């Protein structure tokens, strides 16, 4: 597949079914740039950075199109276009190396986008460097990260679809990390910290792997992250961890396993709430939010949020669960006036 640079207007027209591009497409009057796209995918040979992506959706028939990119990030939710009409959407995407988990493989250079949905129809696409974009950095573990393969998904992987032009997600969450290891690994905190610019948000959710971290150390590590973010001019936001799907006989999650109390008796959500209050840091109580949602769905209904059926895994979320939890984060960002309401997508 031939690559093209950002200097070239990437106007790409695909059929409603996103069939393979015929060799004579340009001769048939297709929009220039069509040859740079394959069936359902486009590649932009751009350096690491932040980019605005403008897509024009629609075709002769009614369509429903979604866009994912890089390491399975959801960038645009399924968007309907009536038959014969065009719908334009713009989102902002972070391009980096490694493109997924910071300690994982580098991935493919440039920006890769995949066109999906129940009836996809991409009529045009343009990628330009983003100006004055606000970054939302994510610091977390496997429940937050850009998971490389199905059926796993972190909520940070699903968050971009809820954001519009001018706000992008730089997900530096990494599987298996605790507050101790995130601070100690040069590919993690030492890499993220210099990238933070004044006004950027930095969401911190670390707890699942602090199984042997004592309370004083856990508290001190959260405070170190908060101080480091503020020193760079960023806005720290502490996020309590998502619950594990571990029910009591009475249908509640009121136990240490579900609510992230480690073997030393350290109540991670409680310590996080305490640090947020003492350091005047905005708090997203995702433990409380996910607990309420899981309990409302019950023992059977909540299985779909996790990988209970697929892998007997009640810690990691499915795409459905990650999407639901990302929606809870989106709502809290708006409620707490951390992201303007006009910069988010609802639904």
mmCIF file of C-alpha atoms in Angstrom:
data_model
loop_
_atom_site.group_PDB
_atom_site.id
_atom_site.type_symbol
_atom_site.label_atom_id
_atom_site.label_comp_id
_atom_site.label_asym_id
_atom_site.label_seq_id
_atom_site.Cartn_x
_atom_site.Cartn_y
_atom_site.Cartn_z
ATOM 1 C CA UNK A 1 0.000 0.000 0.000
ATOM 2 C CA UNK A 2 1.420 3.372 -0.971
ATOM 3 C CA UNK A 3 1.851 5.833 1.887
ATOM 4 C CA UNK A 4 1.307 9.558 1.709
ATOM 5 C CA UNK A 5 2.416 12.433 3.931
ATOM 6 C CA UNK A 6 0.383 15.007 5.809
ATOM 7 C CA UNK A 7 1.282 17.579 3.156
ATOM 8 C CA UNK A 8 -1.007 15.793 0.730
ATOM 9 C CA UNK A 9 -4.734 16.278 1.140
ATOM 10 C CA UNK A 10 -6.018 12.835 1.961
ATOM 11 C CA UNK A 11 -9.382 12.942 0.280
ATOM 12 C CA UNK A 12 -10.479 9.351 0.167
ATOM 13 C CA UNK A 13 -13.734 7.974 -1.198
ATOM 14 C CA UNK A 14 -14.759 4.411 -0.488
ATOM 15 C CA UNK A 15 -17.830 2.462 -1.475
ATOM 16 C CA UNK A 16 -20.553 1.892 1.079
ATOM 17 C CA UNK A 17 -19.336 -1.653 1.596
ATOM 18 C CA UNK A 18 -15.705 -0.519 1.645
ATOM 19 C CA UNK A 19 -14.791 -3.018 -1.026
ATOM 20 C CA UNK A 20 -11.244 -3.339 -2.347
ATOM 21 C CA UNK A 21 -10.112 -0.424 -4.490
ATOM 22 C CA UNK A 22 -10.044 -1.314 -8.226
ATOM 23 C CA UNK A 23 -6.889 -0.494 -10.197
ATOM 24 C CA UNK A 24 -8.842 1.849 -12.476
ATOM 25 C CA UNK A 25 -10.544 3.773 -9.659
ATOM 26 C CA UNK A 26 -8.922 7.127 -10.464
ATOM 27 C CA UNK A 27 -9.812 6.730 -14.143
ATOM 28 C CA UNK A 28 -13.420 6.229 -13.094
ATOM 29 C CA UNK A 29 -13.433 9.680 -11.499
ATOM 30 C CA UNK A 30 -12.782 8.771 -7.862
ATOM 31 C CA UNK A 31 -11.421 11.423 -5.508
ATOM 32 C CA UNK A 32 -7.598 11.696 -5.602
ATOM 33 C CA UNK A 33 -6.051 9.686 -2.798
ATOM 34 C CA UNK A 34 -8.287 6.656 -3.166
ATOM 35 C CA UNK A 35 -5.316 4.519 -4.137
ATOM 36 C CA UNK A 36 -3.798 5.069 -0.688
ATOM 37 C CA UNK A 37 -6.631 3.201 1.059
ATOM 38 C CA UNK A 38 -7.336 -0.485 1.157
ATOM 39 C CA UNK A 39 -10.625 -2.104 2.095
ATOM 40 C CA UNK A 40 -11.624 -0.550 5.376
ATOM 41 C CA UNK A 41 -8.232 0.963 6.269
ATOM 42 C CA UNK A 42 -6.125 4.060 5.615
ATOM 43 C CA UNK A 43 -2.530 4.814 6.546
ATOM 44 C CA UNK A 44 -1.022 8.277 7.042
ATOM 45 C CA UNK A 45 2.747 8.486 7.090
ATOM 46 C CA UNK A 46 3.016 11.139 9.817
ATOM 47 C CA UNK A 47 5.516 11.569 12.664
ATOM 48 C CA UNK A 48 4.486 11.265 16.336
ATOM 49 C CA UNK A 49 2.234 14.116 17.390
ATOM 50 C CA UNK A 50 -1.405 15.124 17.717
ATOM 51 C CA UNK A 51 -3.663 15.284 14.670
ATOM 52 C CA UNK A 52 -7.188 16.327 13.761
ATOM 53 C CA UNK A 53 -9.013 13.796 11.609
ATOM 54 C CA UNK A 54 -11.990 15.025 9.600
ATOM 55 C CA UNK A 55 -14.183 12.332 8.091
ATOM 56 C CA UNK A 56 -17.091 12.679 5.711
ATOM 57 C CA UNK A 57 -19.507 9.780 6.033
ATOM 58 C CA UNK A 58 -22.337 8.564 3.853
ATOM 59 C CA UNK A 59 -23.212 7.008 0.503
ATOM 60 C CA UNK A 60 -26.103 6.189 -1.811
ATOM 61 C CA UNK A 61 -27.639 3.926 0.824
ATOM 62 C CA UNK A 62 -28.205 4.543 4.519
ATOM 63 C CA UNK A 63 -24.993 3.918 6.398
ATOM 64 C CA UNK A 64 -23.560 3.518 9.888
ATOM 65 C CA UNK A 65 -19.807 4.027 10.259
ATOM 66 C CA UNK A 66 -17.342 3.855 13.133
ATOM 67 C CA UNK A 67 -13.607 4.574 13.239
ATOM 68 C CA UNK A 68 -10.909 2.898 15.297
ATOM 69 C CA UNK A 69 -7.199 3.508 15.110
ATOM 70 C CA UNK A 70 -3.715 2.578 16.225
ATOM 71 C CA UNK A 71 -3.930 -0.146 18.896
ATOM 72 C CA UNK A 72 -7.691 -0.754 18.797
ATOM 73 C CA UNK A 73 -8.607 2.707 20.084
ATOM 74 C CA UNK A 74 -12.243 3.690 19.576
ATOM 75 C CA UNK A 75 -12.056 7.110 17.946
ATOM 76 C CA UNK A 76 -15.562 7.620 16.561
ATOM 77 C CA UNK A 77 -18.689 5.735 17.634
ATOM 78 C CA UNK A 78 -20.995 4.296 15.017
ATOM 79 C CA UNK A 79 -22.467 7.302 13.226
ATOM 80 C CA UNK A 80 -25.528 7.134 10.993
ATOM 81 C CA UNK A 81 -25.949 8.926 7.659
ATOM 82 C CA UNK A 82 -29.253 8.815 5.736
ATOM 83 C CA UNK A 83 -29.233 7.563 2.167
ATOM 84 C CA UNK A 84 -27.726 10.102 -0.198
ATOM 85 C CA UNK A 85 -26.590 12.433 2.581
ATOM 86 C CA UNK A 86 -23.207 13.303 4.082
ATOM 87 C CA UNK A 87 -22.278 13.651 7.755
ATOM 88 C CA UNK A 88 -19.004 15.269 8.820
ATOM 89 C CA UNK A 89 -17.230 14.505 12.085
ATOM 90 C CA UNK A 90 -13.827 15.574 13.427
ATOM 91 C CA UNK A 91 -11.808 14.022 16.229
ATOM 92 C CA UNK A 92 -8.284 14.484 17.542
ATOM 93 C CA UNK A 93 -5.872 11.571 17.883
ATOM 94 C CA UNK A 94 -2.516 11.077 19.580
ATOM 95 C CA UNK A 95 0.172 9.330 17.499
ATOM 96 C CA UNK A 96 3.154 7.961 19.400
ATOM 97 C CA UNK A 97 5.723 5.172 19.594
ATOM 98 C CA UNK A 98 4.997 2.662 21.045
ATOM 99 C CA UNK A 99 1.466 3.172 19.750
ATOM 100 C CA UNK A 100 -0.131 1.044 22.488
ATOM 101 C CA UNK A 101 1.179 0.066 25.892
ATOM 102 C CA UNK A 102 4.415 1.952 26.698
ATOM 103 C CA UNK A 103 6.346 -1.252 27.416
ATOM 104 C CA UNK A 104 4.890 -3.080 24.419
ATOM 105 C CA UNK A 105 5.986 -3.288 20.772
ATOM 106 C CA UNK A 106 6.458 -0.092 18.762
ATOM 107 C CA UNK A 107 3.652 -0.918 16.342
ATOM 108 C CA UNK A 108 3.333 0.585 12.863
ATOM 109 C CA UNK A 109 4.857 4.039 12.272
ATOM 110 C CA UNK A 110 2.370 6.753 11.374
ATOM 111 C CA UNK A 111 -1.386 6.825 11.852
ATOM 112 C CA UNK A 112 -3.512 3.821 10.977
ATOM 113 C CA UNK A 113 -7.287 4.097 10.904
ATOM 114 C CA UNK A 114 -9.816 1.330 10.413
ATOM 115 C CA UNK A 115 -13.338 1.926 9.147
ATOM 116 C CA UNK A 116 -16.052 -0.230 10.665
ATOM 117 C CA UNK A 117 -19.675 -0.184 11.673
ATOM 118 C CA UNK A 118 -22.762 -2.106 10.637
ATOM 119 C CA UNK A 119 -22.949 -0.389 7.229
ATOM 120 C CA UNK A 120 -19.743 1.608 6.748
ATOM 121 C CA UNK A 121 -19.434 4.372 4.177
ATOM 122 C CA UNK A 122 -16.460 6.723 4.137
ATOM 123 C CA UNK A 123 -16.788 9.521 1.553
ATOM 124 C CA UNK A 124 -13.755 11.572 2.536
ATOM 125 C CA UNK A 125 -10.976 11.944 5.067
ATOM 126 C CA UNK A 126 -8.436 14.647 5.887
ATOM 127 C CA UNK A 127 -5.678 14.611 8.512
ATOM 128 C CA UNK A 128 -3.972 17.801 9.696
ATOM 129 C CA UNK A 129 -1.704 18.667 12.649
ATOM 130 C CA UNK A 130 -3.818 19.706 15.634
ATOM 131 C CA UNK A 131 -3.360 23.229 16.916
ATOM 132 C CA UNK A 132 -3.784 24.040 20.599
ATOM 133 C CA UNK A 133 -5.112 20.564 21.372
ATOM 134 C CA UNK A 134 -5.555 19.640 25.011
ATOM 135 C CA UNK A 135 -4.147 16.294 25.999
ATOM 136 C CA UNK A 136 -5.690 13.907 28.493
ATOM 137 C CA UNK A 137 -2.868 11.686 29.738
ATOM 138 C CA UNK A 138 -3.805 8.390 31.350
ATOM 139 C CA UNK A 139 -1.645 6.718 33.989
ATOM 140 C CA UNK A 140 -2.912 3.293 34.934
ATOM 141 C CA UNK A 141 -2.813 -0.475 34.642
ATOM 142 C CA UNK A 142 -4.367 -3.156 32.437
ATOM 143 C CA UNK A 143 -7.911 -2.038 33.249
ATOM 144 C CA UNK A 144 -7.117 1.333 31.635
ATOM 145 C CA UNK A 145 -4.565 0.575 28.887
ATOM 146 C CA UNK A 146 -4.842 0.115 25.135
ATOM 147 C CA UNK A 147 -5.186 -3.657 25.166
ATOM 148 C CA UNK A 148 -3.547 -5.229 22.094
ATOM 149 C CA UNK A 149 -6.059 -7.997 21.421
ATOM 150 C CA UNK A 150 -9.659 -9.157 21.718
ATOM 151 C CA UNK A 151 -11.608 -9.710 23.828
ATOM 152 C CA UNK A 152 -9.772 -7.397 26.256
ATOM 153 C CA UNK A 153 -10.252 -3.650 26.405
ATOM 154 C CA UNK A 154 -9.272 -0.965 28.900
ATOM 155 C CA UNK A 155 -11.584 1.961 29.586
ATOM 156 C CA UNK A 156 -8.874 4.348 28.389
ATOM 157 C CA UNK A 157 -9.001 2.602 25.023
ATOM 158 C CA UNK A 158 -12.678 3.496 24.692
ATOM 159 C CA UNK A 159 -12.517 7.054 26.056
ATOM 160 C CA UNK A 160 -11.438 8.803 22.798
ATOM 161 C CA UNK A 161 -14.769 8.101 21.089
ATOM 162 C CA UNK A 162 -16.466 10.371 23.631
ATOM 163 C CA UNK A 163 -14.242 13.374 22.837
ATOM 164 C CA UNK A 164 -14.481 15.859 19.980
ATOM 165 C CA UNK A 165 -12.010 18.008 18.118
ATOM 166 C CA UNK A 166 -9.371 19.646 20.278
ATOM 167 C CA UNK A 167 -9.109 17.000 23.007
ATOM 168 C CA UNK A 168 -7.092 13.819 22.589
ATOM 169 C CA UNK A 169 -6.186 10.893 24.822
ATOM 170 C CA UNK A 170 -2.565 9.902 25.351
ATOM 171 C CA UNK A 171 -2.945 6.555 27.063
ATOM 172 C CA UNK A 172 0.238 5.630 28.959
ATOM 173 C CA UNK A 173 -1.454 2.987 31.103
ATOM 174 C CA UNK A 174 0.435 -0.298 31.081
ATOM 175 C CA UNK A 175 -0.494 -3.846 32.069
ATOM 176 C CA UNK A 176 0.768 -5.092 35.423
ATOM 177 C CA UNK A 177 1.826 -1.725 36.800
ATOM 178 C CA UNK A 178 1.499 -0.544 40.389
ATOM 179 C CA UNK A 179 2.295 2.880 41.813
ATOM 180 C CA UNK A 180 5.748 1.483 42.635
ATOM 181 C CA UNK A 181 6.562 0.126 39.182
ATOM 182 C CA UNK A 182 5.035 3.031 37.264
ATOM 183 C CA UNK A 183 7.259 5.481 39.089
ATOM 184 C CA UNK A 184 10.312 3.245 38.779
ATOM 185 C CA UNK A 185 10.175 2.258 35.101
ATOM 186 C CA UNK A 186 11.922 4.826 32.838
ATOM 187 C CA UNK A 187 9.504 3.991 30.019
ATOM 188 C CA UNK A 188 6.573 5.094 32.153
ATOM 189 C CA UNK A 189 6.607 8.058 34.562
ATOM 190 C CA UNK A 190 9.980 9.384 33.398
ATOM 191 C CA UNK A 191 8.644 9.342 29.837
ATOM 192 C CA UNK A 192 5.200 10.800 30.529
ATOM 193 C CA UNK A 193 6.181 13.618 32.874
ATOM 194 C CA UNK A 194 8.199 15.701 30.352
ATOM 195 C CA UNK A 195 5.323 15.505 27.851
ATOM 196 C CA UNK A 196 2.813 17.202 30.153
ATOM 197 C CA UNK A 197 2.044 20.785 29.146
ATOM 198 C CA UNK A 198 0.217 23.511 31.083
ATOM 199 C CA UNK A 199 -3.503 22.821 31.020
ATOM 200 C CA UNK A 200 -3.254 19.117 30.211
ATOM 201 C CA UNK A 201 -5.287 16.700 32.297
ATOM 202 C CA UNK A 202 -3.570 13.680 33.829
ATOM 203 C CA UNK A 203 -5.861 10.928 35.118
ATOM 204 C CA UNK A 204 -4.248 8.500 37.555
ATOM 205 C CA UNK A 205 -5.798 5.088 38.316
ATOM 206 C CA UNK A 206 -3.326 2.700 39.941
ATOM 207 C CA UNK A 207 -4.274 0.126 42.562
ATOM 208 C CA UNK A 208 -4.962 -3.301 41.107
ATOM 209 C CA UNK A 209 -1.315 -4.331 41.233
ATOM 210 C CA UNK A 210 -0.386 -2.651 44.524
ATOM 211 C CA UNK A 211 -1.087 -5.951 46.228
ATOM 212 C CA UNK A 212 1.959 -5.768 48.504
ATOM 213 C CA UNK A 213 2.273 -1.987 48.784
ATOM 214 C CA UNK A 214 1.832 -0.698 52.326
ATOM 215 C CA UNK A 215 -0.413 2.289 52.978
ATOM 216 C CA UNK A 216 2.346 4.818 53.623
ATOM 217 C CA UNK A 217 4.110 3.921 50.385
ATOM 218 C CA UNK A 218 0.916 3.903 48.345
ATOM 219 C CA UNK A 219 -0.063 7.312 49.694
ATOM 220 C CA UNK A 220 3.415 8.735 49.105
ATOM 221 C CA UNK A 221 3.450 7.422 45.528
ATOM 222 C CA UNK A 222 0.133 9.075 44.708
ATOM 223 C CA UNK A 223 1.414 12.320 46.214
ATOM 224 C CA UNK A 224 4.593 12.070 44.119
ATOM 225 C CA UNK A 225 2.542 11.715 40.951
ATOM 226 C CA UNK A 226 0.300 14.642 41.901
ATOM 227 C CA UNK A 227 3.274 16.892 42.674
ATOM 228 C CA UNK A 228 5.076 15.942 39.467
ATOM 229 C CA UNK A 229 2.016 16.679 37.336
ATOM 230 C CA UNK A 230 1.533 20.063 38.969
ATOM 231 C CA UNK A 231 5.190 20.952 38.539
ATOM 232 C CA UNK A 232 4.668 20.596 34.799
ATOM 233 C CA UNK A 233 1.557 22.795 34.871
ATOM 234 C CA UNK A 234 -0.819 19.893 34.383
ATOM 235 C CA UNK A 235 -4.072 19.189 36.200
ATOM 236 C CA UNK A 236 -3.950 15.914 38.151
ATOM 237 C CA UNK A 237 -7.159 13.930 38.554
ATOM 238 C CA UNK A 238 -7.159 10.939 40.888
ATOM 239 C CA UNK A 239 -9.365 8.026 39.831
ATOM 240 C CA UNK A 240 -10.311 5.240 42.209
ATOM 241 C CA UNK A 241 -10.001 1.767 40.612
ATOM 242 C CA UNK A 242 -12.804 -0.074 38.865
ATOM 243 C CA UNK A 243 -14.287 -2.856 40.965
ATOM 244 C CA UNK A 244 -13.661 -6.522 40.512
ATOM 245 C CA UNK A 245 -16.807 -8.479 39.757
ATOM 246 C CA UNK A 246 -16.799 -10.482 43.005
ATOM 247 C CA UNK A 247 -20.262 -10.866 44.485
ATOM 248 C CA UNK A 248 -21.335 -11.697 48.008
ATOM 249 C CA UNK A 249 -24.236 -14.138 48.452
ATOM 250 C CA UNK A 250 -26.527 -11.149 49.033
ATOM 251 C CA UNK A 251 -25.740 -9.694 45.612
ATOM 252 C CA UNK A 252 -23.466 -6.896 46.807
ATOM 253 C CA UNK A 253 -19.785 -6.197 46.221
ATOM 254 C CA UNK A 254 -19.041 -5.265 49.806
ATOM 255 C CA UNK A 255 -15.838 -7.246 50.178
ATOM 256 C CA UNK A 256 -12.121 -6.588 49.972
ATOM 257 C CA UNK A 257 -11.586 -8.433 46.703
ATOM 258 C CA UNK A 258 -14.220 -6.446 44.822
ATOM 259 C CA UNK A 259 -13.334 -3.113 46.419
ATOM 260 C CA UNK A 260 -9.542 -3.319 46.067
ATOM 261 C CA UNK A 261 -8.411 -3.826 49.642
ATOM 262 C CA UNK A 262 -5.033 -5.543 49.435
ATOM 263 C CA UNK A 263 -3.562 -8.342 51.547
ATOM 264 C CA UNK A 264 -2.062 -5.832 53.964
ATOM 265 C CA UNK A 265 -5.464 -4.305 54.587
ATOM 266 C CA UNK A 266 -4.761 -1.195 52.497
ATOM 267 C CA UNK A 267 -8.051 0.214 51.198
ATOM 268 C CA UNK A 268 -6.852 1.691 47.905
ATOM 269 C CA UNK A 269 -10.016 3.665 47.053
ATOM 270 C CA UNK A 270 -10.124 5.130 50.575
ATOM 271 C CA UNK A 271 -6.483 6.216 50.419
ATOM 272 C CA UNK A 272 -7.030 7.733 46.978
ATOM 273 C CA UNK A 273 -10.022 9.691 48.243
ATOM 274 C CA UNK A 274 -7.976 10.880 51.206
ATOM 275 C CA UNK A 275 -5.071 12.085 49.071
ATOM 276 C CA UNK A 276 -7.477 13.867 46.719
ATOM 277 C CA UNK A 277 -9.094 15.698 49.632
ATOM 278 C CA UNK A 278 -5.820 16.580 51.355
ATOM 279 C CA UNK A 279 -4.075 17.763 48.176
ATOM 280 C CA UNK A 280 -7.131 19.463 46.681
ATOM 281 C CA UNK A 281 -7.133 17.199 43.638
ATOM 282 C CA UNK A 282 -10.286 16.473 41.602
ATOM 283 C CA UNK A 283 -11.510 12.930 42.245
ATOM 284 C CA UNK A 284 -13.379 10.553 39.968
ATOM 285 C CA UNK A 285 -14.728 7.860 42.259
ATOM 286 C CA UNK A 286 -14.845 5.125 39.668
ATOM 287 C CA UNK A 287 -14.970 2.478 42.398
ATOM 288 C CA UNK A 288 -18.313 3.815 43.590
ATOM 289 C CA UNK A 289 -19.615 4.338 40.051
ATOM 290 C CA UNK A 290 -18.673 0.876 38.791
ATOM 291 C CA UNK A 291 -19.893 -0.779 42.005
ATOM 292 C CA UNK A 292 -23.315 0.795 41.540
ATOM 293 C CA UNK A 293 -23.487 -0.274 37.884
ATOM 294 C CA UNK A 294 -22.328 -3.861 38.488
ATOM 295 C CA UNK A 295 -24.702 -4.354 41.423
ATOM 296 C CA UNK A 296 -27.605 -2.901 39.415
ATOM 297 C CA UNK A 297 -26.999 -5.448 36.644
ATOM 298 C CA UNK A 298 -26.707 -8.329 39.071
ATOM 299 C CA UNK A 299 -24.697 -11.531 39.004
ATOM 300 C CA UNK A 300 -25.713 -12.580 35.490
ATOM 301 C CA UNK A 301 -26.204 -9.234 33.806
ATOM 302 C CA UNK A 302 -22.814 -7.910 34.890
ATOM 303 C CA UNK A 303 -20.899 -10.774 33.263
ATOM 304 C CA UNK A 304 -21.032 -8.979 29.920
ATOM 305 C CA UNK A 305 -19.010 -6.081 31.346
ATOM 306 C CA UNK A 306 -16.098 -8.354 32.198
ATOM 307 C CA UNK A 307 -14.528 -11.427 30.628
ATOM 308 C CA UNK A 308 -16.384 -13.735 32.970
ATOM 309 C CA UNK A 309 -17.668 -16.002 30.226
ATOM 310 C CA UNK A 310 -14.689 -15.789 27.872
ATOM 311 C CA UNK A 311 -11.837 -16.206 30.354
ATOM 312 C CA UNK A 312 -13.357 -16.540 33.842
ATOM 313 C CA UNK A 313 -11.832 -13.126 34.404
ATOM 314 C CA UNK A 314 -13.705 -10.789 36.729
ATOM 315 C CA UNK A 315 -11.062 -8.063 36.785
ATOM 316 C CA UNK A 316 -10.563 -7.145 33.124
ATOM 317 C CA UNK A 317 -13.315 -5.651 31.020
ATOM 318 C CA UNK A 318 -14.787 -6.527 27.664
ATOM 319 C CA UNK A 319 -15.262 -3.871 24.990
ATOM 320 C CA UNK A 320 -18.792 -3.431 26.296
ATOM 321 C CA UNK A 321 -17.616 -2.980 29.869
ATOM 322 C CA UNK A 322 -14.732 -0.701 28.958
ATOM 323 C CA UNK A 323 -17.078 1.439 26.877
ATOM 324 C CA UNK A 324 -19.559 1.710 29.742
ATOM 325 C CA UNK A 325 -16.803 2.628 32.199
ATOM 326 C CA UNK A 326 -15.309 5.176 29.791
ATOM 327 C CA UNK A 327 -18.771 6.725 29.637
ATOM 328 C CA UNK A 328 -18.750 7.089 33.414
ATOM 329 C CA UNK A 329 -15.377 8.845 33.215
ATOM 330 C CA UNK A 330 -16.682 11.113 30.445
ATOM 331 C CA UNK A 331 -19.665 12.089 32.603
ATOM 332 C CA UNK A 332 -17.412 12.915 35.562
ATOM 333 C CA UNK A 333 -15.084 15.019 33.413
ATOM 334 C CA UNK A 334 -18.051 17.128 32.348
ATOM 335 C CA UNK A 335 -19.722 17.253 35.766
ATOM 336 C CA UNK A 336 -16.503 18.429 37.398
ATOM 337 C CA UNK A 337 -15.913 20.975 34.611
ATOM 338 C CA UNK A 338 -12.610 19.362 33.679
ATOM 339 C CA UNK A 339 -13.607 19.177 30.001
ATOM 340 C CA UNK A 340 -16.124 21.593 28.422
ATOM 341 C CA UNK A 341 -19.450 19.989 27.631
ATOM 342 C CA UNK A 342 -19.088 21.070 24.007
ATOM 343 C CA UNK A 343 -15.939 18.942 23.678
ATOM 344 C CA UNK A 344 -17.618 15.628 24.470
ATOM 345 C CA UNK A 345 -20.033 13.336 22.683
ATOM 346 C CA UNK A 346 -23.088 12.123 24.519
ATOM 347 C CA UNK A 347 -24.591 8.675 24.042
#
